Amino acid sequence: MGDKILDFVHTPAGKSLVAALGLSAPPQLRRAKSGFEAQPLAGKTVLVGSSRAGAQSEAVLAALEQAGAACRVASDLAGLAGVKESARVAGVDLTSSSIEVGEIDNAYVLDLSGMQSHKELRLLYDFFQPRLRRMAPNTRIVLIGLPAGAASDYAAATAQSALPGFVRSLAKECGKNGSTVNLLQVAPGAEATVDGALRFFLSSHSAFITGQVLPLAGAPEGYTAVPAEQSLKGKVAVVTGAARGIGAAIAQVLAREGATVIGVDRPAEEAALAETISALNGVVLPLDITDPSAPETLAHLVTQRFGGVDIIVHNAGITRDKMLRNMAPHLWDMVLDVNLGAIVRTNERLMQGAFKPNARIVCISSIGGIGGNAGQTNYAATKSAIIGYCNALSGVLAKQGMAINAIAPGFIETQMTAAIPVVNREVGRRLSTLSQGGLPVDIAEAVTFMASPLARGVNGATLRVCGQSFIGA
Ligand code: NAI
């Protein structure tokens, strides 16, 4: 397992070879070394721009300030009168008319949620163009816009529709040095939920996420923000497929944020499961999730021992690849049952009183479910269904103060992808903006974000964690 080419190009010899051949090496991604922090932007300067006055600009500046950032407002942009007013609230420096890239610590936020027409799209050019050449590696760029359908009229909606295309393109331009560009679509009235998403997308916890659009709505009633540090303390989290790979990393990162983890995996994997989960002081539950009695076994354990469950991560998944014309029926049935049927059955049982208030469900989908792959009709059908399932169930759960979201990994370095033929494996790794596969921890960080109060405005969404893979783009 592991990407030997990536390892090599970051050695002195590899760097010389890459330079001599005139090639560009995949960037070295800066990943988080510790957990979510109360003030992740402490001591950092963030450049903020906005199209006009608005509740979102105020919320953005307040959120950045609470996260410890010093904000510089790009007052060289047109139409910033309103920002000046809100900037005053956050106590930022308004005197500077042109801000040097060197003054900014790798973080840029542009709030365009107040755009009224396409004429304001020039702000995109004015904000970014002069600064891009000197932007540092691993810079984080976040744009704020409105969700589809939330604009006041067709002119505003047209302007908003420009943002996903812009973000995806800028992400492709900036990715060569490990920088990321993402768009948060904040619904009117949901401004109070922007802080958690900003913290995540401006941090090194989101190193493998770029070119993505995430809608934010209001938080469920009674679900308030808590300091990001150890925000899962006292929470009980179930992770399926936790013996190895992505599931083991998810268990570790949830535990890092304070959760008590119940790790589930097939009885045949009990030794590996025990090794992973015991190190986290968690609970080991050898269980085949397709067993008809599995939902009851799990519900019984969580209610008897913990009075219910706060978080469940449906990570266990399998591939049984074959062209459909050659696929035996049992391979179809097996993949459909592990990747979809078991998840639906388990949630149905837990929804009968085993979820604690404000519980959060995270399901693992795949970019294969978005783009499709020859030989993966069974797998892609399940991973695509997961996206629709999360979206369809979100409304029902929101009424009960709960949320469900999906994470769609791209190529991640695990045993599952180590089994892919070498040429396909190289294609899977390199055909992305960040030119490399992700690590299990990249998925674990995103899952933990979705499971935490940082994502309290997110429900029914699917977030791709794929380095902007061209598959399904
Ligand atoms: P993996 O094969 O390394 O680990 C999967 C785990 O699930 C194993 O420990 C396995 O024993 C467990 N499992 C399988 N069937 C089970 C069952 N019936 N009951 C209980 N546990 C069961 O896979 P990996 O790569 O860690 O993938 C995890 C998830 O991420 C899967 O849902 C997969 O489809 C998804 N994914 C992975 C990608 C990758 O590049 N590795 C890409 C896209 C999605």
XYZ file of C-alpha atoms and ligand atoms in Angstrom:
517
model
C 0.000 0.000 0.000
C 1.113 3.614 -0.393
C 2.111 5.898 -3.225
C 5.803 5.230 -3.931
C 6.027 7.869 -6.683
C 4.684 10.565 -4.336
C 7.141 9.513 -1.632
C 10.040 9.607 -4.126
C 9.373 13.023 -5.692
C 9.604 14.664 -2.278
C 13.097 13.291 -1.609
C 16.087 15.482 -2.691
C 16.895 13.057 -5.528
C 13.252 12.981 -6.630
C 13.002 16.766 -6.624
C 16.125 17.047 -8.818
C 14.801 14.450 -11.253
C 11.406 16.117 -11.533
C 13.072 19.505 -12.128
C 15.486 18.076 -14.728
C 12.583 16.523 -16.634
C 10.569 19.746 -16.456
C 7.694 17.941 -14.753
C 5.608 19.166 -11.860
C 5.516 16.894 -8.827
C 2.278 16.215 -6.962
C 2.068 18.757 -4.125
C 2.917 17.847 -0.555
C -0.355 18.304 1.314
C -0.185 19.899 4.752
C -2.382 17.751 6.998
C -3.523 18.466 10.551
C -1.206 17.296 13.308
C -3.749 17.617 16.128
C -7.488 17.787 16.756
C -10.053 20.504 16.004
C -9.114 23.618 17.951
C -11.143 26.343 19.643
C -9.069 28.990 17.814
C -7.662 27.309 14.702
C -6.854 30.660 13.070
C -5.105 32.207 16.078
C -2.311 34.501 14.955
C -3.319 34.234 11.292
C -4.387 36.983 8.942
C -7.294 36.221 6.612
C -8.188 38.370 3.619
C -11.944 38.943 3.434
C -13.966 40.443 0.612
C -17.678 40.852 0.082
C -20.069 42.024 -2.589
C -22.165 44.154 -0.266
C -23.595 44.527 3.207
C -25.401 41.524 4.517
C -25.982 39.344 7.503
C -23.587 36.814 6.019
C -20.660 39.245 5.898
C -21.153 40.083 9.537
C -21.441 36.420 10.438
C -18.338 35.612 8.405
C -16.243 38.276 10.085
C -17.538 37.377 13.545
C -16.819 33.682 12.903
C -13.302 34.376 11.703
C -12.607 36.600 14.661
C -13.920 33.962 17.085
C -11.659 31.433 15.420
C -8.762 33.721 16.320
C -8.111 35.309 12.918
C -7.116 38.879 12.260
C -9.181 39.925 9.247
C -7.989 42.252 6.519
C -10.760 43.577 4.355
C -9.974 43.900 0.676
C -11.180 47.468 0.452
C -9.636 47.878 -2.989
C -12.719 46.089 -4.328
C -15.724 47.932 -5.591
C -18.968 47.748 -3.632
C -17.479 47.238 -0.191
C -19.342 49.905 1.706
C -21.426 47.400 3.581
C -18.467 45.301 4.566
C -16.841 48.289 6.159
C -19.808 48.568 8.464
C -19.691 44.906 9.439
C -15.910 44.957 9.578
C -16.180 47.596 12.253
C -18.094 45.056 14.314
C -15.222 42.598 13.993
C -12.662 45.285 14.687
C -10.672 44.850 11.516
C -8.301 47.278 9.892
C -10.119 49.264 7.217
C -7.382 51.639 6.309
C -5.429 49.479 3.926
C -6.435 50.006 0.321
C -4.230 47.337 -1.188
C -3.141 44.268 0.683
C 0.015 42.391 -0.113
C -0.149 38.627 -0.437
C 2.690 38.288 2.069
C 0.475 39.773 4.762
C -2.092 37.010 4.393
C -1.633 33.636 6.070
C -2.888 31.280 3.392
C -6.584 32.042 3.906
C -8.991 33.967 1.681
C -12.763 34.332 2.139
C -14.999 36.037 -0.417
C -18.661 36.494 0.498
C -20.761 36.896 -2.634
C -24.094 35.911 -1.104
C -25.366 39.462 -1.592
C -24.778 39.635 -5.367
C -27.726 41.150 -7.208
C -26.684 40.605 -10.814
C -24.048 39.172 -13.092
C -22.421 42.624 -13.262
C -20.906 41.995 -9.826
C -19.066 38.902 -11.020
C -16.135 41.190 -11.804
C -15.421 40.971 -8.051
C -14.182 37.415 -8.607
C -11.535 38.698 -10.960
C -10.604 41.727 -8.885
C -10.284 39.778 -5.636
C -8.229 36.851 -6.883
C -6.386 37.766 -10.081
C -3.766 40.137 -8.605
C -2.944 37.727 -5.786
C -2.788 34.308 -7.433
C 0.779 34.340 -8.742
C 2.225 34.765 -5.268
C -0.222 32.613 -3.343
C 1.547 30.292 -0.895
C 1.329 26.475 -1.045
C -1.629 24.940 0.806
C -3.639 28.173 0.729
C -7.301 27.805 1.706
C -9.895 29.734 -0.298
C -13.582 29.721 0.674
C -16.343 31.474 -1.237
C -19.746 32.118 0.311
C -22.835 32.080 -1.874
C -26.520 31.184 -1.737
C -28.044 27.728 -2.263
C -29.889 27.092 -5.518
C -33.364 28.587 -5.291
C -32.559 31.035 -2.485
C -31.775 34.063 -4.667
C -34.376 36.831 -4.676
C -34.887 36.998 -8.441
C -33.522 35.710 -11.739
C -30.725 38.272 -11.915
C -29.361 37.309 -8.504
C -29.858 33.605 -9.291
C -27.854 33.982 -12.510
C -24.958 35.562 -10.627
C -25.056 32.806 -7.978
C -24.998 30.132 -10.684
C -21.576 31.382 -11.764
C -19.965 30.420 -8.473
C -19.796 26.599 -8.703
C -18.150 26.803 -12.144
C -15.719 29.445 -10.947
C -14.817 27.484 -7.821
C -14.241 24.231 -9.701
C -12.025 25.984 -12.235
C -10.005 28.006 -9.735
C -9.522 24.806 -7.712
C -7.970 23.198 -10.795
C -5.679 26.206 -11.283
C -4.582 26.396 -7.634
C -4.260 22.701 -6.847
C -0.733 22.311 -8.216
C 0.674 23.697 -4.956
C -1.821 21.932 -2.682
C -4.178 24.899 -2.344
C -7.910 24.272 -2.103
C -10.983 26.244 -3.184
C -14.485 25.453 -1.923
C -17.935 27.088 -1.943
C -20.304 27.256 1.036
C -23.888 27.979 -0.011
C -25.426 29.542 3.083
C -29.230 29.776 3.163
C -30.675 33.117 4.277
C -31.255 32.843 8.023
C -28.570 30.186 8.446
C -25.707 32.626 8.975
C -25.113 31.357 12.505
C -24.008 27.976 11.139
C -21.281 29.306 8.869
C -18.624 29.371 11.624
C -18.067 25.621 11.888
C -17.817 25.090 8.138
C -15.426 28.042 7.786
C -13.179 26.652 10.513
C -13.058 23.272 8.798
C -12.514 24.469 5.242
C -9.863 27.027 6.261
C -7.904 24.417 8.219
C -5.503 21.610 7.370
C -8.217 19.115 8.369
C -9.693 19.577 4.873
C -6.406 19.121 2.953
C -7.850 16.654 0.393
C -11.125 18.512 -0.277
C -11.191 20.953 -3.170
C -13.578 22.164 -5.854
C -16.606 21.282 -3.725
C -19.938 22.970 -3.031
C -21.571 22.468 0.374
C -25.033 23.838 1.222
C -25.677 25.072 4.778
C -29.108 25.516 6.358
C -30.225 26.420 9.869
C -29.274 24.183 12.774
C -31.900 21.948 14.375
C -33.575 23.409 17.431
C -31.641 22.948 20.653
C -28.422 22.154 18.789
C -26.040 24.923 19.650
C -22.402 25.395 18.870
C -19.863 24.184 21.379
C -16.161 25.004 21.327
C -14.560 22.997 18.547
C -12.035 21.475 20.913
C -13.121 18.010 22.137
C -16.636 18.713 20.880
C -17.510 14.995 20.858
C -16.698 14.458 24.516
C -19.475 12.404 26.094
C -20.805 11.286 22.677
C -21.201 7.651 21.710
C -20.250 6.799 18.126
C -20.702 3.553 16.178
C -18.361 2.922 13.232
C -18.944 -0.070 10.947
C -16.017 -1.670 9.128
C -13.697 -0.278 11.803
C -11.071 -3.047 11.746
C -8.918 -1.467 9.063
C -8.572 1.146 6.323
C -10.907 4.104 6.321
C -13.081 2.726 9.157
C -10.114 2.405 11.528
C -9.064 6.000 10.751
C -12.631 7.229 11.364
C -12.677 5.495 14.761
C -9.335 7.090 15.651
C -10.326 10.628 14.662
C -13.741 10.427 16.380
C -11.945 9.266 19.532
C -9.402 12.083 19.116
C -12.340 14.522 19.383
C -13.536 12.849 22.572
C -16.129 10.286 21.405
C -16.493 6.799 22.871
C -16.315 4.522 19.833
C -18.126 1.231 19.318
C -16.242 -0.491 16.513
C -18.144 -3.011 14.391
C -16.653 -5.449 11.897
C -17.123 -8.999 10.647
C -16.392 -11.704 13.248
C -13.514 -12.929 11.027
C -11.804 -9.549 11.597
C -12.185 -9.600 15.380
C -8.436 -9.585 16.140
C -7.727 -6.541 13.936
C -10.868 -4.827 15.230
C -9.840 -5.399 18.836
C -6.364 -4.012 18.130
C -7.772 -0.790 16.632
C -10.596 -0.209 19.099
C -8.878 -1.285 22.327
C -6.199 1.342 21.715
C -9.024 3.899 21.805
C -10.648 2.490 24.948
C -13.667 1.734 22.807
C -16.108 -1.165 22.586
C -15.401 -4.050 20.210
C -18.489 -5.490 18.512
C -17.787 -8.347 16.083
C -20.920 -8.373 13.936
C -21.778 -9.010 10.303
C -23.984 -6.044 9.439
C -25.945 -8.163 6.940
C -26.992 -10.624 9.617
C -30.799 -10.252 9.983
C -30.422 -9.818 13.747
C -27.589 -7.218 13.486
C -29.785 -4.084 13.823
C -31.390 -5.489 16.982
C -28.017 -6.540 18.446
C -26.619 -3.050 17.883
C -29.719 -1.247 19.188
C -29.713 -3.436 22.286
C -26.031 -2.751 23.004
C -26.213 1.030 22.611
C -29.401 1.445 24.646
C -28.419 -0.953 27.438
C -24.864 0.315 27.833
C -25.067 3.964 26.852
C -28.751 4.938 26.812
C -28.538 5.374 23.015
C -26.184 6.469 20.264
C -25.191 10.001 19.147
C -23.303 9.188 15.943
C -23.310 6.287 13.520
C -20.894 6.057 10.612
C -21.926 3.517 7.984
C -18.485 2.828 6.563
C -18.398 -0.956 5.948
C -18.505 -1.584 2.226
C -17.385 -4.118 -0.348
C -16.676 -4.321 -4.071
C -17.317 -7.405 -6.218
C -16.386 -6.025 -9.617
C -17.523 -7.759 -12.831
C -18.992 -6.527 -16.075
C -22.742 -6.840 -15.650
C -22.993 -9.320 -18.502
C -20.681 -11.678 -16.573
C -21.910 -10.967 -13.047
C -23.344 -13.856 -11.027
C -26.534 -12.940 -9.132
C -24.961 -13.559 -5.730
C -22.323 -10.863 -6.415
C -25.061 -8.378 -7.196
C -27.032 -9.321 -4.071
C -24.009 -9.313 -1.747
C -22.866 -5.793 -2.706
C -26.415 -4.421 -2.566
C -26.945 -5.894 0.888
C -23.659 -4.804 2.556
C -23.484 -1.326 0.991
C -27.169 -0.393 1.103
C -29.649 -2.888 2.579
C -27.841 -3.232 5.917
C -27.599 0.558 6.307
C -31.307 1.098 5.698
C -32.289 -1.717 8.086
C -29.928 -0.545 10.835
C -31.082 3.063 10.685
C -34.745 1.975 10.674
C -34.177 0.067 13.898
C -32.126 2.793 15.579
C -34.792 5.363 14.669
C -37.140 3.418 16.938
C -35.821 5.061 20.078
C -32.104 4.198 20.028
C -30.836 7.559 18.751
C -30.037 10.248 21.308
C -31.230 13.851 20.720
C -29.443 15.617 17.827
C -27.909 12.344 16.635
C -25.927 12.509 13.407
C -25.653 9.782 10.758
C -22.787 9.730 8.246
C -22.822 7.301 5.302
C -19.834 6.524 3.100
C -20.674 6.805 -0.587
C -18.070 6.948 -3.395
C -17.241 9.063 -6.424
C -17.816 5.767 -8.276
C -21.478 6.274 -7.434
C -21.380 9.689 -9.102
C -19.247 9.015 -12.178
C -19.854 5.280 -12.620
C -17.211 2.701 -13.534
C -17.307 -0.196 -15.994
C -17.413 -3.377 -13.922
C -18.991 -1.641 -10.927
C -22.705 -1.534 -11.750
C -23.552 -3.169 -8.422
C -21.203 -0.997 -6.346
C -22.043 2.272 -8.116
C -25.783 1.617 -7.772
C -25.388 1.325 -3.989
C -23.107 4.330 -3.623
C -25.403 6.452 -5.785
C -28.402 5.252 -3.748
C -26.641 6.375 -0.557
C -26.515 9.948 -1.867
C -30.252 9.927 -2.603
C -31.022 8.140 0.654
C -29.254 10.788 2.754
C -30.988 13.558 0.898
C -34.422 11.913 1.123
C -34.166 11.036 4.811
C -32.743 14.400 5.883
C -36.119 16.148 6.040
C -37.654 13.460 8.243
C -34.642 13.482 10.573
C -34.451 17.292 10.711
C -37.931 17.315 12.283
C -36.465 15.212 15.086
C -33.362 17.435 15.453
C -31.132 14.892 13.715
C -29.097 14.977 10.515
C -27.761 12.574 7.892
C -25.010 13.271 5.369
C -22.756 11.373 2.991
C -19.045 11.505 2.331
C -17.974 10.414 -1.160
C -14.302 9.397 -1.116
C -12.201 9.454 -4.246
C -9.104 7.271 -4.573
C -7.900 6.512 -1.028
C -4.808 4.436 -0.191
C -6.279 1.315 1.481
C -6.350 -2.470 1.011
C -9.393 -1.990 -1.232
C -7.465 0.185 -3.711
C -4.208 -1.796 -3.310
C -6.082 -4.633 -5.012
C -6.699 -2.546 -8.179
C -4.445 -3.405 -11.190
C -1.339 -1.156 -11.216
C -2.178 0.924 -14.316
C -5.745 1.635 -13.164
C -4.357 2.456 -9.732
C -1.957 5.071 -11.141
C -4.766 6.571 -13.243
C -7.027 6.707 -10.172
C -4.343 8.523 -8.194
C -3.129 11.043 -10.760
C -6.395 11.997 -12.496
C -7.264 14.613 -9.929
C -6.409 18.220 -9.259
C -4.121 17.275 -6.356
C -2.498 14.464 -8.465
C -2.446 11.905 -5.667
C -4.627 9.520 -3.724
C -5.994 10.553 -0.362
C -5.217 8.910 2.960
C -7.804 7.250 5.235
C -7.349 10.155 7.644
C -8.663 12.575 4.984
C -11.999 10.738 4.980
C -11.922 10.460 8.776
C -11.482 14.239 9.157
C -14.468 14.915 6.879
C -16.640 12.307 8.621
C -15.741 13.779 12.005
C -16.607 17.267 10.753
C -20.021 15.940 9.630
C -20.515 14.184 12.979
C -19.645 17.269 15.006
C -21.373 20.566 15.844
C -19.090 22.215 13.269
C -21.455 20.840 10.612
C -24.669 21.670 12.453
C -26.010 23.505 9.384
C -25.387 20.555 7.055
C -28.125 17.988 6.428
C -28.881 15.791 3.407
C -25.632 16.759 1.675
C -22.881 14.760 0.022
C -19.321 16.016 0.324
C -16.711 14.612 -2.044
C -13.304 14.055 -0.474
C -11.342 13.254 -3.588
C -8.714 15.914 -4.363
C -11.156 16.977 -7.118
C -10.923 13.669 -8.954
C -11.891 13.949 -12.591
C -14.054 10.829 -12.150
C -17.631 11.998 -11.832
C -16.555 15.632 -12.041
P -11.598 -2.013 3.325
O -11.973 -3.190 2.483
O -10.162 -1.766 3.588
O -12.386 -2.050 4.723
C -13.767 -2.311 4.786
C -14.095 -2.889 6.144
O -15.499 -3.212 6.148
C -13.336 -4.194 6.413
O -12.739 -4.154 7.697
C -14.410 -5.247 6.305
O -14.171 -6.398 7.114
C -15.648 -4.484 6.743
N -16.869 -5.162 6.285
C -17.128 -5.618 5.046
N -18.304 -6.257 5.034
C -18.802 -6.217 6.298
C -19.965 -6.730 6.921
N -20.860 -7.448 6.228
N -20.146 -6.508 8.244
C -19.239 -5.797 8.961
N -18.110 -5.290 8.413
C -17.898 -5.505 7.102
O -12.289 -0.760 2.601
P -11.938 0.798 2.670
O -11.129 1.129 1.480
O -11.462 1.167 4.007
O -13.401 1.400 2.399
C -14.269 1.831 3.423
C -15.493 2.468 2.784
O -15.079 3.524 1.907
C -16.311 1.508 1.934
O -17.679 1.780 2.081
C -15.867 1.837 0.523
O -16.841 1.491 -0.428
C -15.654 3.330 0.626
N -14.779 3.870 -0.409
C -13.436 3.570 -0.437
C -12.627 4.129 -1.409
C -11.149 3.871 -1.467
O -10.485 4.430 -2.356
N -10.570 3.064 -0.583
C -13.171 5.021 -2.435
C -14.573 5.276 -2.319
C -15.329 4.730 -1.328
